[in-house]
Amino acid sequence: MSKGIHLLQDPRLGRLYELMRRVNSSTDTAGVLEEIVAGVTEGLGYGVAAISRIQGDALVVSTFSGPEHYRAQVLGRRRPVQLILDAFDQADEWGIIRYVPRGRVAGEFLEGMWVPDCDPVEGADAWHPGDALFGPLYAPTGELLGIMSVDRPPGGRVPDQQQRELLEMFVVQAGLALSHAQHRARLAEQLVVGEMLTKVALAGSLVDLDLVLEAAVRAVAEGLDSCQTWLRCFPETLNGSWEHAAGYPAPNAVTAGIQTLLGDLVRLSEADHGFPIEVGLEPDPGDLLPMSGQALQHKMRLHDATQAAVCPMLVGRDVLGYLVVMRSADQPALTPPQRAGLAEVGRTLGPLVLNARLRSTEQRLLAELQELDRYKGELIATISHELKTPLTSIMGHTELLEDGASLDVSLPAITRNAHRLQGLIDNLLSYSRLQEKRSPARQEVDLAGLVRGSIETLAVQLDRQALSVSLDAPHGPVSVAGDPEELRRVCDNLLGNAVKYSRPGGRVSVQVGGDADGAWLSVSDQGLGISRQDQVHLFSAFHRSSNPEALSIPGTGLGLAISRRIVELHEGTVTVDSTLGQGSTFTVRLPWRPDSPRLG
Ligand code: ADP
């Protein structure tokens, strides 16, 4: 009789057909598997039937039918998948079923097995408790999803051909049930990953990058069921700040970023390595994150996480930031669709970060341009005013002369104003020349000598305002390397201002000295002083104090801008310490000449 006719006549088939219907229509996988193992024991007469499912690299018993007192022993039992695969290789093949007679496979396999205690019957085909009978449960793709194992076959004998065929049918149904379950789980997972990607893409419509990251981090944390997720943008420049970051459920503020990840991710991205990178708490065998791995593991411990997946925010191969998804020990590893989803989030966020960066650069440039425009307007107004005042005076006096006025009054006024115009134009030319200049001429210049020269030049004004002046300088020269003309100009400007903005009878004191860092020169007065607000732009061209008393004294607001430029060209600094109404101290610091004796 042919195999087909055998089976069609078998009354046990009714149960099998019912099962097939359930396998195809039910979403209750656990229930269907229960029915299958019950079918094998009650319908086919096996003493024990169990289904184990693959979880990672272990086979875990999930469904059992047989004597109740065995149930607790069997359910949840784990065996390495590899042991079963090795046993398959040595088994007899009965269709898709595998039979391993006692003694054929070595100890390790048996140790992991659960062997029901029963005595074998008589005869050559007697079933022995050490025999093993499995049916591998395959998905249609050929992927092994689990096994069905049976024991105590009907009659205590090794199953005959017909029994094997019937058992095979149940095994096929169990495989289908697992495969349907896997398919459903994958679809559900893809749906969740798809939702996550939609949410991240929608977050991209928010204007503010911080809001984008906040919405995205939440979508990723929920979509990938993570115990902690971080999104961080790397600073734009080496010393830049990390202001753009978000975390969920712990917010961004809790832990600082892992700067070393940048180097690792850049290297991996350039090598076209796939992302995400998965990290456990053990030392990283592939050494994929040599610079940042330990820092990452430290953070994982802070969040009780045992696994983390790291992914860059990418634009092409440029790494703009990173995502870290952490999971705890009781959560399974990320599945391929979840990994792909995470990598896609990284590719979605990269351009968003880039756009935000471009926007902020644009805003900064716009603000700078506006400031420049404002400054240009102010500059034109100031120059016009400074040119116009002496010019008006000169023209007034020439008209007076034409009308026959005395030369004695008009000529000195015309000369004074012409000098003022010349001074302004000289200053303007110097200022513009210094902006172009890159480095000064270098020769030995004694700062104390320069100060003495400036005091001599100012002798008349000092006398006129009844000012006393003191110089405190070491005996020998205080030498720096520089352009003597330019440094003299700085000295003249600082001393000139100290005299100009002093009240009659005041005191101007100058100190020259040096220390390990360089030479210095400081000029103090007890004059008008400068408010904090005016100090902010004091060294900008054409800036003059807003104080009306200071404004009433003629000046161009160019002297300090020129001085600062000269000092900077000499790799030095100029600073001010001043209190409105009490006086000011300006200090210039310059590097020592390479071979000069160091003071201080
Ligand atoms: P000017 O003196 O020609 O206006 P400066 O650039 O030398 O130009 O100085 C800029 C401004 O700084 C001055 O207009 C003045 O308001 C203020 N300033 C400079 N030095 C002093 C000082 N020693 N005491 C008070 N104010 C000062």
XYZ file of C-alpha atoms and ligand atoms in Angstrom:
627
model
C 0.000 0.000 0.000
C 1.326 3.404 -0.847
C 2.267 5.881 1.892
C -0.573 8.287 0.958
C -3.261 5.621 1.294
C -1.806 4.501 4.636
C -2.150 7.962 6.090
C -5.552 8.802 4.644
C -7.017 5.808 6.375
C -5.505 6.696 9.738
C -8.101 8.008 12.265
C -5.401 10.181 13.895
C -5.464 12.385 10.819
C -8.664 14.128 11.949
C -6.737 15.689 14.785
C -3.928 16.619 12.429
C -6.304 18.379 9.991
C -7.812 20.337 12.856
C -4.306 21.311 13.910
C -3.359 22.405 10.395
C -6.397 24.676 10.323
C -5.404 26.174 13.687
C -1.765 26.615 12.646
C -2.857 28.610 9.628
C -5.479 30.748 11.317
C -4.511 31.289 14.956
C -2.251 33.983 16.291
C -1.989 32.190 19.650
C 1.328 30.444 18.984
C 1.701 29.081 22.524
C -1.811 27.600 22.362
C -1.174 26.004 18.964
C 2.114 24.493 20.139
C 0.335 23.080 23.212
C -2.186 21.427 20.894
C 0.583 19.996 18.723
C 2.452 18.364 21.610
C -0.857 17.134 23.051
C -1.624 15.669 19.599
C 1.711 13.848 19.660
C 1.121 12.350 23.104
C -2.645 11.790 23.111
C -3.086 11.220 19.362
C 0.115 9.409 18.385
C 0.673 7.731 21.747
C 4.129 9.080 22.673
C 4.752 9.323 26.411
C 6.464 12.702 26.181
C 6.628 15.498 23.585
C 8.316 18.858 24.016
C 9.056 21.871 21.825
C 12.178 23.962 22.356
C 12.668 27.355 20.706
C 15.928 29.021 19.809
C 16.759 32.050 21.952
C 20.145 33.478 21.033
C 22.497 30.510 21.080
C 20.361 28.377 23.403
C 17.452 26.052 22.878
C 14.839 26.639 25.564
C 11.963 24.222 26.223
C 8.723 26.199 25.927
C 5.991 23.577 25.508
C 5.567 20.171 27.128
C 3.094 17.320 27.084
C 3.582 14.230 29.177
C 3.356 13.118 32.791
C 2.545 16.174 34.904
C 5.257 15.510 37.474
C 7.896 15.962 34.732
C 6.569 19.312 33.520
C 8.435 21.523 36.016
C 11.703 19.662 35.322
C 11.462 20.104 31.595
C 9.961 23.546 30.948
C 12.554 26.301 30.681
C 15.451 23.828 30.266
C 18.262 25.374 28.186
C 20.769 23.604 25.982
C 23.364 25.102 23.671
C 22.058 25.014 20.088
C 25.441 23.774 18.949
C 25.072 20.482 20.909
C 21.853 19.709 19.068
C 23.362 20.652 15.699
C 26.297 18.308 16.403
C 23.842 15.533 17.342
C 21.938 16.089 14.071
C 25.108 15.341 12.157
C 25.399 11.931 13.788
C 21.700 11.018 13.720
C 19.837 8.651 11.408
C 17.645 10.626 9.049
C 14.018 9.540 8.922
C 12.670 12.102 6.509
C 12.991 15.322 8.449
C 13.110 13.450 11.759
C 16.420 12.593 13.391
C 16.979 9.468 15.461
C 20.052 9.120 17.686
C 20.360 5.601 19.165
C 21.769 5.393 22.663
C 25.537 5.556 22.922
C 26.153 7.104 19.520
C 26.723 10.644 20.746
C 29.213 11.395 23.512
C 28.561 12.459 27.097
C 28.158 16.215 26.714
C 25.058 15.790 24.583
C 23.449 13.420 27.039
C 24.285 15.546 30.059
C 22.185 18.365 28.668
C 19.314 16.025 27.884
C 16.404 15.183 29.995
C 15.933 11.409 30.071
C 12.650 10.058 31.453
C 13.201 7.024 33.638
C 11.516 3.881 32.288
C 12.505 0.285 31.677
C 12.945 -0.889 28.076
C 10.674 -3.644 26.744
C 12.017 -6.882 25.255
C 13.018 -7.180 21.596
C 15.430 -5.812 18.978
C 13.259 -2.747 18.248
C 12.806 -1.902 21.939
C 13.029 1.825 22.766
C 15.761 2.633 25.287
C 15.625 5.696 27.630
C 19.030 6.727 26.147
C 17.617 6.897 22.593
C 16.753 10.338 21.240
C 14.212 11.357 18.604
C 13.981 14.951 17.329
C 12.279 16.867 14.650
C 14.032 20.093 13.679
C 11.546 22.958 13.219
C 12.511 25.000 10.177
C 11.170 28.248 8.724
C 10.500 28.092 4.949
C 13.744 30.071 4.565
C 15.652 27.100 6.038
C 16.335 28.915 9.300
C 16.235 26.588 12.324
C 13.665 27.935 14.798
C 13.574 25.110 17.337
C 13.106 21.364 17.741
C 10.379 18.997 18.777
C 11.705 16.110 20.880
C 9.666 13.039 21.736
C 10.234 10.126 24.055
C 8.533 6.911 25.139
C 7.165 6.032 21.701
C 3.932 4.022 21.454
C 4.366 0.418 22.604
C 7.842 1.172 23.961
C 9.299 0.421 20.508
C 11.311 2.440 18.016
C 8.621 3.979 15.744
C 7.878 2.128 12.514
C 7.553 3.770 9.107
C 3.921 4.788 9.483
C 4.486 6.215 12.971
C 7.448 8.168 11.681
C 5.396 9.663 8.856
C 2.666 10.721 11.254
C 5.176 12.234 13.658
C 6.774 14.052 10.737
C 3.456 15.714 9.964
C 3.173 17.047 13.482
C 6.775 18.279 13.313
C 6.011 20.109 10.060
C 2.993 21.784 11.687
C 5.083 22.851 14.685
C 7.681 24.316 12.301
C 4.946 26.215 10.458
C 3.485 27.524 13.714
C 6.900 28.824 14.821
C 7.590 30.261 11.409
C 4.217 32.092 11.378
C 4.961 33.407 14.846
C 8.375 34.601 13.741
C 6.893 36.220 10.677
C 4.265 38.018 12.758
C 6.888 39.149 15.280
C 9.093 40.491 12.479
C 6.193 42.332 10.885
C 5.250 43.858 14.228
C 8.871 44.802 14.805
C 9.195 46.345 11.353
C 6.053 48.305 12.080
C 7.579 49.648 15.307
C 10.864 50.463 13.562
C 8.913 52.136 10.735
C 6.962 54.217 13.257
C 10.225 55.193 14.920
C 11.672 56.365 11.592
C 8.511 58.336 10.794
C 8.664 60.052 14.173
C 12.356 60.922 13.704
C 11.661 62.279 10.215
C 8.741 64.334 11.581
C 10.988 65.674 14.338
C 13.119 67.103 11.532
C 10.418 69.671 10.790
C 11.028 71.342 14.165
C 13.096 74.486 13.799
C 15.277 74.194 16.862
C 17.918 71.450 16.820
C 17.505 70.771 20.551
C 13.794 70.132 20.032
C 14.614 67.851 17.066
C 16.984 65.816 19.235
C 14.543 65.658 22.138
C 11.756 64.313 19.931
C 14.129 61.928 18.119
C 15.702 60.496 21.276
C 12.308 59.645 22.652
C 11.215 58.013 19.411
C 14.403 55.904 19.323
C 14.236 54.938 23.010
C 10.630 53.805 22.651
C 11.037 52.264 19.209
C 14.019 50.149 20.254
C 12.867 49.503 23.813
C 16.029 50.917 25.320
C 16.764 51.513 29.005
C 18.700 54.674 28.088
C 19.320 56.445 24.808
C 21.633 59.382 24.040
C 21.905 61.592 21.010
C 24.795 64.040 20.908
C 26.295 66.346 18.320
C 30.057 66.653 18.353
C 31.366 70.194 18.830
C 31.798 71.971 15.506
C 35.357 72.902 16.346
C 37.967 71.244 18.528
C 37.282 73.573 21.456
C 33.606 74.043 20.659
C 30.825 73.314 23.099
C 28.511 70.318 23.287
C 25.288 72.229 23.649
C 23.201 70.020 21.327
C 22.316 66.728 22.985
C 19.347 64.837 24.359
C 18.792 61.760 26.503
C 15.810 59.558 27.345
C 14.605 58.680 29.924
C 17.512 60.391 31.743
C 17.800 63.836 30.168
C 20.935 65.182 28.629
C 22.284 66.953 31.716
C 23.046 63.731 33.595
C 26.275 62.684 31.872
C 28.838 64.401 29.738
C 29.519 63.378 26.138
C 32.171 60.866 25.087
C 34.533 63.011 23.031
C 36.747 60.036 22.137
C 33.879 58.454 20.180
C 34.509 60.990 17.432
C 37.915 59.522 16.552
C 36.625 55.931 16.658
C 33.520 56.637 14.593
C 35.428 58.713 12.017
C 37.904 55.855 11.541
C 35.120 53.273 11.182
C 33.160 55.497 8.813
C 36.216 56.077 6.625
C 36.838 52.323 6.548
C 33.210 51.874 5.389
C 32.459 49.779 8.467
C 28.794 48.980 8.977
C 26.820 50.550 11.807
C 25.662 50.269 14.534
C 28.587 48.989 16.589
C 27.467 46.737 19.417
C 29.284 46.802 22.726
C 28.932 44.600 25.795
C 30.516 44.911 29.213
C 33.319 42.476 28.347
C 36.503 43.813 26.704
C 35.732 44.454 23.037
C 37.221 41.520 21.067
C 37.179 43.319 17.713
C 38.692 46.454 19.277
C 36.288 48.544 17.234
C 36.149 51.398 19.744
C 39.729 51.450 21.087
C 39.549 55.065 22.273
C 36.002 55.251 23.571
C 35.016 51.680 24.498
C 35.879 51.954 28.186
C 34.162 55.316 28.632
C 31.071 53.844 27.008
C 31.121 50.774 29.265
C 31.445 53.073 32.270
C 28.287 54.889 31.197
C 26.536 51.570 30.553
C 27.211 50.562 34.157
C 25.765 53.878 35.361
C 22.515 52.924 33.647
C 22.576 49.207 34.598
C 22.904 48.378 30.909
C 24.723 45.296 29.607
C 24.565 46.059 25.881
C 24.867 49.215 23.842
C 24.590 49.975 20.145
C 26.500 53.009 18.866
C 25.759 54.702 15.600
C 27.091 57.941 14.088
C 24.943 60.783 12.772
C 26.270 60.817 9.250
C 26.328 63.085 6.233
C 28.126 61.011 3.628
C 31.081 59.803 5.635
C 31.225 62.875 7.874
C 30.460 62.105 11.497
C 28.476 64.941 13.086
C 27.316 63.236 16.246
C 26.368 59.891 17.718
C 23.485 57.838 19.039
C 23.883 55.332 21.846
C 21.083 52.889 22.603
C 21.555 50.965 25.837
C 19.715 47.848 26.884
C 19.667 45.845 30.086
C 20.470 42.158 30.617
C 16.830 41.063 30.414
C 16.351 42.598 26.957
C 17.317 40.628 23.826
C 19.985 41.873 21.441
C 18.848 44.195 18.638
C 17.378 42.338 15.675
C 18.548 43.046 12.104
C 15.559 45.351 11.335
C 16.187 47.250 14.568
C 19.874 47.627 13.721
C 19.006 48.826 10.238
C 16.446 51.237 11.730
C 19.050 52.675 14.096
C 21.532 53.208 11.256
C 18.771 54.946 9.294
C 18.061 57.267 12.252
C 21.761 58.207 12.182
C 21.529 59.009 8.467
C 18.340 61.039 9.009
C 19.759 63.073 11.879
C 23.081 63.854 10.141
C 21.600 66.302 7.587
C 19.363 67.843 10.276
C 22.430 68.601 12.399
C 24.255 69.956 9.354
C 21.331 72.253 8.502
C 21.154 73.515 12.063
C 24.880 74.253 11.997
C 24.560 76.108 8.707
C 21.632 78.088 10.109
C 23.596 79.165 13.170
C 26.669 80.110 11.079
C 24.352 82.113 8.833
C 22.843 83.898 11.816
C 26.288 84.670 13.240
C 27.509 86.049 9.919
C 24.350 88.120 9.578
C 24.854 89.571 13.059
C 28.502 90.312 12.211
C 27.503 91.997 8.963
C 24.889 94.087 10.745
C 27.466 95.091 13.354
C 29.944 95.937 10.589
C 27.309 98.002 8.838
C 26.474 99.860 12.019
C 30.185 100.436 12.666
C 30.718 101.688 9.117
C 27.892 104.238 9.541
C 29.336 105.354 12.864
C 32.813 105.580 11.322
C 31.672 107.815 8.470
C 29.750 110.059 10.889
C 32.746 110.331 13.241
C 35.297 111.013 10.495
C 33.007 113.581 8.880
C 32.478 115.249 12.216
C 36.185 115.231 13.079
C 37.053 116.677 9.653
C 34.249 119.167 9.665
C 34.935 120.823 13.021
C 38.468 122.100 12.218
C 37.482 122.772 8.586
C 34.534 124.958 9.673
C 36.873 126.846 11.953
C 39.456 127.340 9.160
C 36.776 128.543 6.729
C 35.304 130.872 9.332
C 38.657 132.456 9.949
C 39.483 132.827 6.218
C 36.127 134.614 5.769
C 37.013 136.877 8.668
C 40.383 137.578 7.008
C 38.645 138.409 3.749
C 36.486 140.812 5.691
C 39.682 142.464 6.941
C 40.029 140.854 10.390
C 43.419 140.835 12.081
C 45.900 138.128 11.156
C 47.001 137.890 14.793
C 43.774 136.140 15.835
C 42.888 134.133 12.729
C 46.285 132.847 11.692
C 47.021 130.872 14.913
C 43.474 129.463 14.802
C 43.869 128.399 11.173
C 47.280 126.841 11.930
C 45.923 125.020 15.018
C 42.992 123.586 13.099
C 45.142 122.654 10.106
C 47.417 120.748 12.544
C 44.337 119.039 13.983
C 43.281 117.995 10.480
C 46.769 116.778 9.722
C 46.866 114.818 13.014
C 43.564 113.167 12.192
C 44.628 112.241 8.684
C 47.993 110.944 9.978
C 46.152 108.806 12.510
C 43.761 107.501 9.873
C 46.632 106.610 7.544
C 48.590 104.931 10.354
C 45.551 102.988 11.450
C 44.862 101.742 7.964
C 48.567 100.966 7.328
C 48.760 98.981 10.598
C 45.706 96.904 9.682
C 47.603 95.607 6.657
C 50.890 95.098 8.463
C 51.809 91.522 9.497
C 54.974 91.911 11.604
C 57.011 94.823 12.907
C 60.691 95.574 12.277
C 62.710 94.145 15.168
C 65.495 95.934 16.961
C 66.402 96.435 20.572
C 64.122 98.983 22.229
C 64.471 100.151 25.834
C 61.000 100.813 27.268
C 62.334 103.060 30.038
C 64.150 105.164 27.427
C 60.929 105.507 25.424
C 59.032 106.733 28.499
C 61.686 109.348 29.246
C 61.377 110.618 25.667
C 57.566 110.854 25.914
C 57.779 112.761 29.221
C 60.110 115.269 27.571
C 57.742 115.730 24.636
C 54.848 116.359 27.013
C 56.778 118.787 29.219
C 54.777 121.850 28.072
C 51.335 120.222 28.697
C 52.480 118.828 32.039
C 53.533 122.302 33.035
C 50.379 123.945 31.707
C 48.131 121.584 33.722
C 50.413 121.669 36.755
C 50.710 117.880 36.673
C 53.447 115.983 38.473
C 54.949 112.945 36.767
C 57.040 110.113 38.192
C 58.911 107.252 36.511
C 59.709 104.081 38.395
C 62.122 101.981 36.306
C 65.096 99.678 36.961
C 68.635 101.047 36.510
C 69.523 99.225 33.350
C 67.513 99.136 30.117
C 64.274 97.137 29.892
C 64.776 95.830 26.392
C 62.275 94.303 24.046
C 62.615 93.553 20.338
C 60.494 95.799 18.159
C 59.958 98.807 15.988
C 61.157 101.825 18.035
C 58.952 104.300 16.132
C 55.822 102.280 16.681
C 56.548 101.525 20.336
C 57.299 105.225 20.889
C 53.872 105.945 19.452
C 52.253 103.619 22.029
C 54.181 105.365 24.832
C 53.215 108.821 23.573
C 49.567 107.824 23.265
C 49.250 106.343 26.772
C 51.158 109.177 28.442
C 49.402 111.766 26.269
C 45.983 110.388 27.312
C 47.008 110.285 30.981
C 47.911 113.992 30.720
C 44.911 114.919 28.538
C 42.327 113.247 30.770
C 43.870 114.393 34.104
C 42.492 117.287 36.145
C 44.887 120.206 36.850
C 47.257 119.485 39.730
C 46.949 115.697 39.284
C 49.644 113.090 39.233
C 50.780 110.759 36.455
C 52.968 107.793 37.421
C 54.748 105.475 35.022
C 56.287 102.140 35.936
C 58.542 100.040 33.754
C 59.673 96.558 34.763
C 59.610 92.912 33.922
C 58.969 89.446 35.234
C 59.285 85.866 34.049
C 56.531 86.450 31.461
C 58.019 89.560 29.833
C 58.556 93.304 30.097
C 55.788 95.695 31.081
C 54.990 99.362 31.123
C 52.110 100.865 33.070
C 50.801 104.423 33.005
C 48.494 105.587 35.825
C 46.615 108.817 36.308
C 44.126 110.219 38.830
C 41.965 111.785 36.146
C 38.461 111.281 34.735
C 38.514 107.496 34.661
C 36.426 105.358 32.299
C 33.095 103.655 33.063
C 32.853 99.823 32.796
C 30.532 100.207 29.850
C 32.963 102.428 27.927
C 35.851 100.063 28.692
C 34.208 97.342 26.558
C 34.942 99.073 23.243
C 37.783 101.286 24.459
C 40.346 99.892 22.029
C 38.062 100.009 18.959
C 38.771 102.661 16.358
C 36.938 105.964 16.920
C 35.576 104.889 20.246
C 35.418 107.754 22.718
C 34.036 107.642 26.271
C 30.391 108.586 26.608
C 31.357 110.726 29.617
C 30.599 114.385 28.544
C 33.632 115.721 30.412
C 35.951 113.425 28.377
C 34.078 114.198 25.138
C 34.677 117.920 25.637
C 38.426 117.257 25.294
C 39.455 117.085 21.607
C 40.408 113.627 20.385
C 39.810 111.205 17.515
C 39.341 107.901 19.320
C 42.073 106.398 17.158
C 45.072 106.507 19.532
C 44.182 103.419 21.601
C 43.131 101.406 18.525
C 46.517 102.175 16.940
C 48.331 101.336 20.205
C 46.574 98.012 20.547
C 47.341 97.044 16.963
C 51.036 97.907 17.442
C 51.256 95.958 20.704
C 49.548 92.940 19.144
C 51.939 93.043 16.196
C 54.692 92.803 18.840
C 52.907 89.728 20.335
C 52.029 91.677 23.468
C 48.855 92.806 25.240
C 47.434 96.095 26.425
C 44.866 96.226 29.236
C 43.049 98.880 31.210
C 42.029 99.111 34.839
C 39.915 102.158 35.520
C 37.198 103.595 37.767
C 35.042 106.433 36.560
C 35.963 109.614 38.412
C 39.052 108.127 40.066
C 41.636 107.499 37.366
C 43.015 104.866 35.025
C 45.977 102.529 34.633
C 46.937 101.248 31.184
C 49.418 98.341 31.121
C 51.355 97.083 28.123
C 53.047 93.673 28.284
C 55.627 92.632 25.700
C 57.734 89.483 25.330
C 61.406 89.712 26.246
C 63.982 90.068 23.538
C 65.383 86.537 23.109
C 68.821 87.504 24.488
C 67.880 90.271 26.931
C 68.604 89.847 30.669
C 65.355 88.828 32.392
C 64.147 91.087 35.167
C 61.949 89.959 38.005
P 41.471 110.122 21.813
O 42.112 110.370 23.105
O 42.135 110.755 20.665
O 39.979 110.320 21.832
P 42.172 107.361 22.237
O 41.924 106.193 21.345
O 43.537 107.562 22.701
O 41.586 108.579 21.455
O 41.225 107.183 23.463
C 39.905 106.762 23.270
C 39.016 107.274 24.396
O 39.365 106.623 25.594
C 39.198 108.708 24.691
O 38.365 109.515 23.870
C 38.809 108.806 26.140
O 37.405 108.938 26.241
C 39.215 107.485 26.700
N 40.527 107.507 27.388
C 41.729 107.138 26.923
N 42.692 107.267 27.866
C 42.070 107.759 28.959
C 42.535 108.135 30.285
N 43.808 108.008 30.639
N 41.609 108.587 31.156
C 40.294 108.698 30.792
N 39.805 108.382 29.571
C 40.687 107.929 28.660
